PDB file of C-alpha atoms in Angstrom:
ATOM      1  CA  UNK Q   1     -43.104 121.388 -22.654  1.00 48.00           C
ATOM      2  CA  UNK Q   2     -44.355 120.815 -26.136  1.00 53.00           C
ATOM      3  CA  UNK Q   3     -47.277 120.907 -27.501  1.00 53.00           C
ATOM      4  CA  UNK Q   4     -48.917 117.181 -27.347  1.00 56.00           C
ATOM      5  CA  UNK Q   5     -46.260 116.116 -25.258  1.00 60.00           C
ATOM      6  CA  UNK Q   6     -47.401 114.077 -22.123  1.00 63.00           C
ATOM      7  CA  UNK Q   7     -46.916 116.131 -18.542  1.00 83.00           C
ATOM      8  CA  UNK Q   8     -45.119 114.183 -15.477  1.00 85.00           C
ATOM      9  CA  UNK Q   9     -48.820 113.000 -14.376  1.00 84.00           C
ATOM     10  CA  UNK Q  10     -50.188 111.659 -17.759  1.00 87.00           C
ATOM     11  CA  UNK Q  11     -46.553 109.643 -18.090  1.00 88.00           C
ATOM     12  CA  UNK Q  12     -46.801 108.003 -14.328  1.00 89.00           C
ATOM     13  CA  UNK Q  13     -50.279 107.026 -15.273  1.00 89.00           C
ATOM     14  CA  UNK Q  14     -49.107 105.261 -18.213  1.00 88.00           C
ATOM     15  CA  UNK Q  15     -46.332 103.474 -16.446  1.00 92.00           C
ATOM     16  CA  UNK Q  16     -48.338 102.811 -13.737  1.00 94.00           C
ATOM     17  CA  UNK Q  17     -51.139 100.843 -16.732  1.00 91.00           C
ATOM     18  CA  UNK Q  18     -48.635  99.208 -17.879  1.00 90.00           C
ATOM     19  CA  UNK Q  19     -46.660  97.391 -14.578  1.00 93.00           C
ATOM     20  CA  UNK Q  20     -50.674  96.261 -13.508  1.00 95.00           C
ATOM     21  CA  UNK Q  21     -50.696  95.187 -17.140  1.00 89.00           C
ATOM     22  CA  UNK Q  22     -47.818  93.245 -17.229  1.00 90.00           C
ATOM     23  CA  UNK Q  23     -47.638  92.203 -13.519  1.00 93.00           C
ATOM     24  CA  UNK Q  24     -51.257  90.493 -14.586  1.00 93.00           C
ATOM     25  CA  UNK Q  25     -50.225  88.633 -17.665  1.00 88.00           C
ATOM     26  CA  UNK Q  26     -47.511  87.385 -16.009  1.00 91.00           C
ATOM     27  CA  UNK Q  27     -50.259  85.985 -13.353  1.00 93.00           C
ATOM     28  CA  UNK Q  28     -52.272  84.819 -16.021  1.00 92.00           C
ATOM     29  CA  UNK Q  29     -49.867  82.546 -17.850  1.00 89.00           C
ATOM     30  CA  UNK Q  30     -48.474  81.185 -14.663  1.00 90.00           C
ATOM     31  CA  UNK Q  31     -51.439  80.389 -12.686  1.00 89.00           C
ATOM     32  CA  UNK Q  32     -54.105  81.040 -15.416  1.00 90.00           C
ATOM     33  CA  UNK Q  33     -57.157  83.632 -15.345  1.00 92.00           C
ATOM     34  CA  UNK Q  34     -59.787  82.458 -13.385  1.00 90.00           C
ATOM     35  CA  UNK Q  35     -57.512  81.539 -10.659  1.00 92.00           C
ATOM     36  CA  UNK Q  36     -55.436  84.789 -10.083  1.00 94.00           C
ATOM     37  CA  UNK Q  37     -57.419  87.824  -8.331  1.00 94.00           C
ATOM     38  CA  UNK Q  38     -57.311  91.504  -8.927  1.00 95.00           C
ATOM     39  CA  UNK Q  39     -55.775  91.763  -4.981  1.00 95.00           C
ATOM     40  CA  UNK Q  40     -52.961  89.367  -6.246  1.00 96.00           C
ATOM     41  CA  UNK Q  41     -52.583  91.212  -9.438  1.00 96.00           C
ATOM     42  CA  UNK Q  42     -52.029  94.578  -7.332  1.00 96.00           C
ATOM     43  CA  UNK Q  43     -49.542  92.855  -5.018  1.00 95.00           C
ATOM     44  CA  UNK Q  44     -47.539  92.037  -7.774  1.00 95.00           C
ATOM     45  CA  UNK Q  45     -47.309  95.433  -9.620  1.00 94.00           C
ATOM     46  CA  UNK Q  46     -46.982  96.921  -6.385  1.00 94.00           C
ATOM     47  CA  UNK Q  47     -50.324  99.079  -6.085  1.00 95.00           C
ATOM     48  CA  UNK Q  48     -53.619  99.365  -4.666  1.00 95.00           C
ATOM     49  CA  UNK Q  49     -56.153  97.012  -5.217  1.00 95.00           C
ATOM     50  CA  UNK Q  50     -58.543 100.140  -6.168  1.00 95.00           C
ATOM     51  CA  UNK Q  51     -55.625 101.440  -8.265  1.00 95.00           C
ATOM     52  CA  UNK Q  52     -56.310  98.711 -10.418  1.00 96.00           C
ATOM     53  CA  UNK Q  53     -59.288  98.928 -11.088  1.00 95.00           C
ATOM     54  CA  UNK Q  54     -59.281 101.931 -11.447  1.00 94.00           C
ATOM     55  CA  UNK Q  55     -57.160 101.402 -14.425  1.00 93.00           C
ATOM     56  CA  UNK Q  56     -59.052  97.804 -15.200  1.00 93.00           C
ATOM     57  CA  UNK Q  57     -62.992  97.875 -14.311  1.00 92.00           C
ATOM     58  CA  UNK Q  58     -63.186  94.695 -15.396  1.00 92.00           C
ATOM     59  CA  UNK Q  59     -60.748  91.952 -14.795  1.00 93.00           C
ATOM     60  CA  UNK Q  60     -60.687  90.712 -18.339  1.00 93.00           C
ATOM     61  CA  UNK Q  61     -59.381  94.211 -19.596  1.00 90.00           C
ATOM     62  CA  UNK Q  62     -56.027  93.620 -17.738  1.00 92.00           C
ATOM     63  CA  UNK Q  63     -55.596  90.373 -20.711  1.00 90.00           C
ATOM     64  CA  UNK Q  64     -57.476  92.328 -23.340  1.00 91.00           C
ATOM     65  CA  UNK Q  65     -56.067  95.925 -23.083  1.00 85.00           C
ATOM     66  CA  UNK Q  66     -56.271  96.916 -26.556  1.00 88.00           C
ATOM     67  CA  UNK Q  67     -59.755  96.435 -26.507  1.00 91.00           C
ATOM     68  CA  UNK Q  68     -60.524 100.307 -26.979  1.00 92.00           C
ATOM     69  CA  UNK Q  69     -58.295 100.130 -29.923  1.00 94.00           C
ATOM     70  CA  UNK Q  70     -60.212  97.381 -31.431  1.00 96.00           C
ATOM     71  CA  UNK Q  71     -63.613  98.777 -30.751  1.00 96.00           C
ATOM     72  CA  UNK Q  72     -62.145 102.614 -32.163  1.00 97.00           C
ATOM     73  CA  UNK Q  73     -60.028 101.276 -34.783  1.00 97.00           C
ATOM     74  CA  UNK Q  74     -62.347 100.555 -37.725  1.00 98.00           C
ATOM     75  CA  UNK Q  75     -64.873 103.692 -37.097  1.00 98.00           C
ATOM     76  CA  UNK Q  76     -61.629 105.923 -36.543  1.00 98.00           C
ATOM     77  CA  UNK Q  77     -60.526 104.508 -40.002  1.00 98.00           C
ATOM     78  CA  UNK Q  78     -63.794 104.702 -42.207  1.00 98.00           C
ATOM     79  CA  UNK Q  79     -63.673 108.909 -40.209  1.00 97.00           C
ATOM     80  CA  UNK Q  80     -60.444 109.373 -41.495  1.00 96.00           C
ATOM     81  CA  UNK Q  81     -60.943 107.787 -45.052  1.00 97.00           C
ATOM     82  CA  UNK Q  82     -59.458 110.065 -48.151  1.00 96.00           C
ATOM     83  CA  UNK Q  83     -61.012 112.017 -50.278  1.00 96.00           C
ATOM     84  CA  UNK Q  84     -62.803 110.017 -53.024  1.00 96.00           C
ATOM     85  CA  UNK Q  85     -62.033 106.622 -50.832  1.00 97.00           C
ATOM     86  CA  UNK Q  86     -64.567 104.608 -49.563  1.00 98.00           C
ATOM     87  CA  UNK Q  87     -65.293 102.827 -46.604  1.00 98.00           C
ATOM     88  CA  UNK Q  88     -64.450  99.328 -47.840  1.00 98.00           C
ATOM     89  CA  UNK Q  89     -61.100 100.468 -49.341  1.00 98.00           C
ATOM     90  CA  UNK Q  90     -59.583 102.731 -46.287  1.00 98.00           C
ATOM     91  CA  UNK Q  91     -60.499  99.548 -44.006  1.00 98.00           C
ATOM     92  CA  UNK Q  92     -59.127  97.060 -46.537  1.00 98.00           C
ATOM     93  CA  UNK Q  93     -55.974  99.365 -46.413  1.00 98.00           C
ATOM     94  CA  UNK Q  94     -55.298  99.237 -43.016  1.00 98.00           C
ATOM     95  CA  UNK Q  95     -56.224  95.563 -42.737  1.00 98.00           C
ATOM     96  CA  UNK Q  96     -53.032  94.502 -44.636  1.00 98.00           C
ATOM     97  CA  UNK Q  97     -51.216  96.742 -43.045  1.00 98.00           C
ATOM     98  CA  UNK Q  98     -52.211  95.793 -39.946  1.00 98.00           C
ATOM     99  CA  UNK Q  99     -51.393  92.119 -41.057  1.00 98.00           C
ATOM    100  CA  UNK Q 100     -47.700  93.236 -42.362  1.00 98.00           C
ATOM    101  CA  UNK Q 101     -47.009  94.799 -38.948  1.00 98.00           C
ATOM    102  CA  UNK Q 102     -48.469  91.818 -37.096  1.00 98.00           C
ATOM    103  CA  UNK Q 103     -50.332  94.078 -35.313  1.00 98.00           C
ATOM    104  CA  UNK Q 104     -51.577  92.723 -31.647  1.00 95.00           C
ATOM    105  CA  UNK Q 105     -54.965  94.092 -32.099  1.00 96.00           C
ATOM    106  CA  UNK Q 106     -55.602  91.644 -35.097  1.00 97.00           C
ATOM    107  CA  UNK Q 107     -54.355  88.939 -32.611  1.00 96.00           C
ATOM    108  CA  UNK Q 108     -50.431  88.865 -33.029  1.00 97.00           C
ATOM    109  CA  UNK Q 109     -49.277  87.730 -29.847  1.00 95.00           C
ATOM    110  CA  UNK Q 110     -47.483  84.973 -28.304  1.00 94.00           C
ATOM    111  CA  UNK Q 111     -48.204  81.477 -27.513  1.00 95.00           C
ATOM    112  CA  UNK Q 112     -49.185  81.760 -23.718  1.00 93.00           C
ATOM    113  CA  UNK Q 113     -51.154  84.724 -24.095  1.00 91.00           C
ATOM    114  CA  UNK Q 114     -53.128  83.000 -26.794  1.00 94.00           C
ATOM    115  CA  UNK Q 115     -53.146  80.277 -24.692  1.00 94.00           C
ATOM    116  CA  UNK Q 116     -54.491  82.278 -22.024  1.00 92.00           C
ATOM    117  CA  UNK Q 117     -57.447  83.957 -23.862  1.00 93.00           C
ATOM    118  CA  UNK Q 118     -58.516  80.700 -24.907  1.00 94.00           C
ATOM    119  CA  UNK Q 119     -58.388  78.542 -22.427  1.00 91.00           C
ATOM    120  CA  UNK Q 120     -61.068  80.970 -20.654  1.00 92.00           C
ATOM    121  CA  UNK Q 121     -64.511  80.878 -21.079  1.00 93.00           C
ATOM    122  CA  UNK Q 122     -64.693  84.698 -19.422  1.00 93.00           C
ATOM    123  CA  UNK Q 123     -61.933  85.969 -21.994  1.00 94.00           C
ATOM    124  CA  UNK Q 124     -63.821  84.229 -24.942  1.00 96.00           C
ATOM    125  CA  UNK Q 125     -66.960  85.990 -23.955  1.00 96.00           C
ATOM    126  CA  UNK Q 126     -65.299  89.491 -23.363  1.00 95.00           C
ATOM    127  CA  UNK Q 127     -63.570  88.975 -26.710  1.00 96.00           C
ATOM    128  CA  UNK Q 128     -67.464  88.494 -28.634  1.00 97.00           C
ATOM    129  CA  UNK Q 129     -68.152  91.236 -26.563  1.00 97.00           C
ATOM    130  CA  UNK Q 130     -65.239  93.884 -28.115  1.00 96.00           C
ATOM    131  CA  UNK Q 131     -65.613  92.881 -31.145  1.00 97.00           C
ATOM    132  CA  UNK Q 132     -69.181  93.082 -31.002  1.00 97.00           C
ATOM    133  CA  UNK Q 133     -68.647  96.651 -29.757  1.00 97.00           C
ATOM    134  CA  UNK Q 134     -66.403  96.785 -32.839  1.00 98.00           C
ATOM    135  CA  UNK Q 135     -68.777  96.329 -35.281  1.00 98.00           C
ATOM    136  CA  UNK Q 136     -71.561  98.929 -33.235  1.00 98.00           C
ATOM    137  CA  UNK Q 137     -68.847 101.785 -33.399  1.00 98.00           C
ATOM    138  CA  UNK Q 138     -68.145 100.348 -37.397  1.00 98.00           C
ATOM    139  CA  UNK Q 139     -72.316 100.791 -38.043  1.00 98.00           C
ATOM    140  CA  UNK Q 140     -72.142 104.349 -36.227  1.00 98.00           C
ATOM    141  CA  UNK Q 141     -69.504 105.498 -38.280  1.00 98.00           C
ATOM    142  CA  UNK Q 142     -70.797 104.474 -41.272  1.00 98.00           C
ATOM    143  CA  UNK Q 143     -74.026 106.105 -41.247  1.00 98.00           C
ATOM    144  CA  UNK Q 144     -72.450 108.837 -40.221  1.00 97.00           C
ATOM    145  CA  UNK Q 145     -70.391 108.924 -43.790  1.00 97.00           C
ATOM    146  CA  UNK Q 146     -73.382 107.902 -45.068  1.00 97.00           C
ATOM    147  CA  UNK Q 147     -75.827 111.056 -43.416  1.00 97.00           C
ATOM    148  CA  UNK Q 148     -78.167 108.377 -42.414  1.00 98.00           C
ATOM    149  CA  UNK Q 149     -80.101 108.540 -39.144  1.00 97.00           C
ATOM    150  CA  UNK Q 150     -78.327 106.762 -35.962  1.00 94.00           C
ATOM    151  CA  UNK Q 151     -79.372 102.999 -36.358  1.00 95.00           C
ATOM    152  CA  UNK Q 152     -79.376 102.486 -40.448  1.00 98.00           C
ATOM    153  CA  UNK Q 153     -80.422  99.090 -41.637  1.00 98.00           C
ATOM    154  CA  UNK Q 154     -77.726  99.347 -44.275  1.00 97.00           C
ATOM    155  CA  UNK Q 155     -75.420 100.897 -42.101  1.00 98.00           C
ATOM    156  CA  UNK Q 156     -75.474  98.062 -39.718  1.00 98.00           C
ATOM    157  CA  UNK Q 157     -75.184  95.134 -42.292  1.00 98.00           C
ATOM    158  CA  UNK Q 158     -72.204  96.693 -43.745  1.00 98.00           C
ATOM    159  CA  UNK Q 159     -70.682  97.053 -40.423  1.00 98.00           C
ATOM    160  CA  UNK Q 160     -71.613  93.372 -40.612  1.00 98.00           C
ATOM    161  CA  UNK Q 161     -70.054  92.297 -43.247  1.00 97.00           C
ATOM    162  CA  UNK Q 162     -66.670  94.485 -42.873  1.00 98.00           C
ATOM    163  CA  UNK Q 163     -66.769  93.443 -39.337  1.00 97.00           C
ATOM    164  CA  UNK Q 164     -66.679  90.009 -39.808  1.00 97.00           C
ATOM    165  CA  UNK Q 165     -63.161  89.845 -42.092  1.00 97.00           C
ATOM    166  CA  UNK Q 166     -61.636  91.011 -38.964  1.00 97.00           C
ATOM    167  CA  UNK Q 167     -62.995  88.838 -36.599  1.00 97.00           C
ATOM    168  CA  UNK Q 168     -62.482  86.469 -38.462  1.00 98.00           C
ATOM    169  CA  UNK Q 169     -58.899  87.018 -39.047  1.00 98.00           C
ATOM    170  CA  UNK Q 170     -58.129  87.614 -35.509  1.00 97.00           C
ATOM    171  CA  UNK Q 171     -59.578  84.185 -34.803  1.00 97.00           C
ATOM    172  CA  UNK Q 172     -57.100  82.754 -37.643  1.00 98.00           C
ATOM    173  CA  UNK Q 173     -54.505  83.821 -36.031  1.00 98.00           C
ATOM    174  CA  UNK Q 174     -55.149  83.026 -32.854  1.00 97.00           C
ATOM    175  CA  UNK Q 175     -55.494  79.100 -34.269  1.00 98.00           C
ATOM    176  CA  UNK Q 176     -51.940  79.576 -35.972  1.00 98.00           C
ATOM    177  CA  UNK Q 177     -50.631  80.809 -33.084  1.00 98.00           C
ATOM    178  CA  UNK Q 178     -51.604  78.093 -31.262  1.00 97.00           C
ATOM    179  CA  UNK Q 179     -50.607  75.943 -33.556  1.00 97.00           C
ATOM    180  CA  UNK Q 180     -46.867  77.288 -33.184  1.00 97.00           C
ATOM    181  CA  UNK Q 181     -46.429  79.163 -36.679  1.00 98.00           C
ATOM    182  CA  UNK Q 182     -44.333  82.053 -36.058  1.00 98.00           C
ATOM    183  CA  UNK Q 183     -45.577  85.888 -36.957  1.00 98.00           C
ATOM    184  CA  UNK Q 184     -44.491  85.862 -40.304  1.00 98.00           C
ATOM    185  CA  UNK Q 185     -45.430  82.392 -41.925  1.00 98.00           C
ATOM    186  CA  UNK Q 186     -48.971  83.586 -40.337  1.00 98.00           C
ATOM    187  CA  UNK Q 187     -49.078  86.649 -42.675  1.00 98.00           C
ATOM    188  CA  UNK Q 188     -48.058  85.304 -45.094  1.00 98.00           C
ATOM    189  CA  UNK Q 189     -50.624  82.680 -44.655  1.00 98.00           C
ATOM    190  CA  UNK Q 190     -53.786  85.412 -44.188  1.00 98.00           C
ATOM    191  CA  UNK Q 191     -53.195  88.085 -46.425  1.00 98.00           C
ATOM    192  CA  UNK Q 192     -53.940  86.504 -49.904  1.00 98.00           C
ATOM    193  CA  UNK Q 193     -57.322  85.209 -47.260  1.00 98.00           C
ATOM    194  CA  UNK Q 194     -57.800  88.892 -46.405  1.00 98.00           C
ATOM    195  CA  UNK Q 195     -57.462  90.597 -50.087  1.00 98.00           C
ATOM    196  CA  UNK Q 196     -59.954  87.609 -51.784  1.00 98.00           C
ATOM    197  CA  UNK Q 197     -62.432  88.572 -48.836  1.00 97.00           C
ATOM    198  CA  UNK Q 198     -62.407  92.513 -49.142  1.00 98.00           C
ATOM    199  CA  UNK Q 199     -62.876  91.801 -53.210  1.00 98.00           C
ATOM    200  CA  UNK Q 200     -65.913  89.499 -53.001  1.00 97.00           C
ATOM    201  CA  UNK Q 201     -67.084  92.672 -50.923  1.00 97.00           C
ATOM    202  CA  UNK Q 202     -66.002  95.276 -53.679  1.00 96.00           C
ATOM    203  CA  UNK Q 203     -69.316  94.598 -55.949  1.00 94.00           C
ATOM    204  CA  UNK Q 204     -71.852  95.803 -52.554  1.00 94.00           C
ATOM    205  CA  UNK Q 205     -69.873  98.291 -51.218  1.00 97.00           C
ATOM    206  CA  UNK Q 206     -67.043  99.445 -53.445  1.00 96.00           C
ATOM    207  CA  UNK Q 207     -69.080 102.428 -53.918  1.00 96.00           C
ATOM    208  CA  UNK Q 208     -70.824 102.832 -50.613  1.00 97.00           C
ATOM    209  CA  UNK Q 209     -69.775 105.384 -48.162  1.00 97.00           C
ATOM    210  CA  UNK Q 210     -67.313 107.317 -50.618  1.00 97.00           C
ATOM    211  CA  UNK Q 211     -65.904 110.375 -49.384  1.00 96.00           C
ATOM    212  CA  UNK Q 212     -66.692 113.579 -51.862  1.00 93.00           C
ATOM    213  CA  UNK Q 213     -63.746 114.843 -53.029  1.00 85.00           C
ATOM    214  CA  UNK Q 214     -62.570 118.362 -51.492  1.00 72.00           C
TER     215      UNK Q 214
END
């Protein structure tokens, strides 16, 4: 076996995360959120009630699995920022790409599951929640860049401000979703949105949280 190559055990796990996940958004849609259980979500994917939570803690994780990729996604991206590349312009970067790929952690999706999400006032609240978790990591990583101490005032309002062009995107295309415009005529829509908002940020933090050049 390779290196980086998942073993038998790491690839059954997987597979066994992703029949709970789609046995419950199956549920979901059908019979909608707060009325399915976790014992009828196991009954479905054809495990353990404990096996799924062991997978899914909390209920609303088996809708919103890529929540650790939306909470790790911007910090993980102002880390890996290139040499002489700031904070604002590796996240602005791999906003639009994110929007050309119509990636599901910006809130590409389909109609039901957007549907689903917001037609619950649990999934709502878990949403705030990851992307409030979002913008923590975001503020972490950024002082980090930065060498300030844990917890920097300017830190934290940047995360702020960077934050809230994705959240606010996701919830754009959630509404266009809903509205039944298809992937592409939604990207279309957002990105010229998405490039106006990152350069009415370039004059405060164009320069902030550069990486020195190796």
């Amino acid at each position: 076996m390779t290196e980086g190559t998942p073993n038998l055990r790491e690839l059954n796990k997987r597979r066994t995360r992703e029949a709970i996940s789609h046995a419950a958004t199956t549920l979901f849609i059908e019979r909608g959120f707060d009325r399915t259980t976790i014992a009828e979500v196991a009954t479905a994917a054809g495990v353990a009630k404990m096996t799924v939570t062991n997978h899914f803690p909390r209920k609303e994780d088996l809708v919103l699995d890529l929540h650790e990729e939306i909470v790790a996604r911007p910090a993980r991206t102002v880390a890996g920022r290139a040499p002489g590349e700031s904070a604002l312009a590796s996240l602005r970067r791999e906003c639009l790409a994110a929007i050309d790929r119509h990636d599901p952690a910006l809130g590409f999706s389909g109609p039901s599951f957007a549907r689903t999400v917001t037609g619950s006032p649990a999934l709502l609240a878990r949403l705030r929640e990851i992307h409030e978790q979002s913008e923590e990591a975001l503020g972490a990583a950024l002082a980090e860049a930065t060498d300030a101490p844990p917890g920097d005032l300017t830190a934290r309002l940047a995360a702020g401000l960077l934050a809230a062009i994705h959240r606010t995107l996701f919830a754009e295309v959630f509404r266009r979703i809903l509205a039944g415009e298809e992937h592409e005529t939604i990207a279309r829509a957002i990105r010229p949105a998405a490039v106006r908002a990152f350069d009415h940020l370039e004059g405060a933090l164009g320069g902030y949280a550069v990486r020195p050049a190796e």
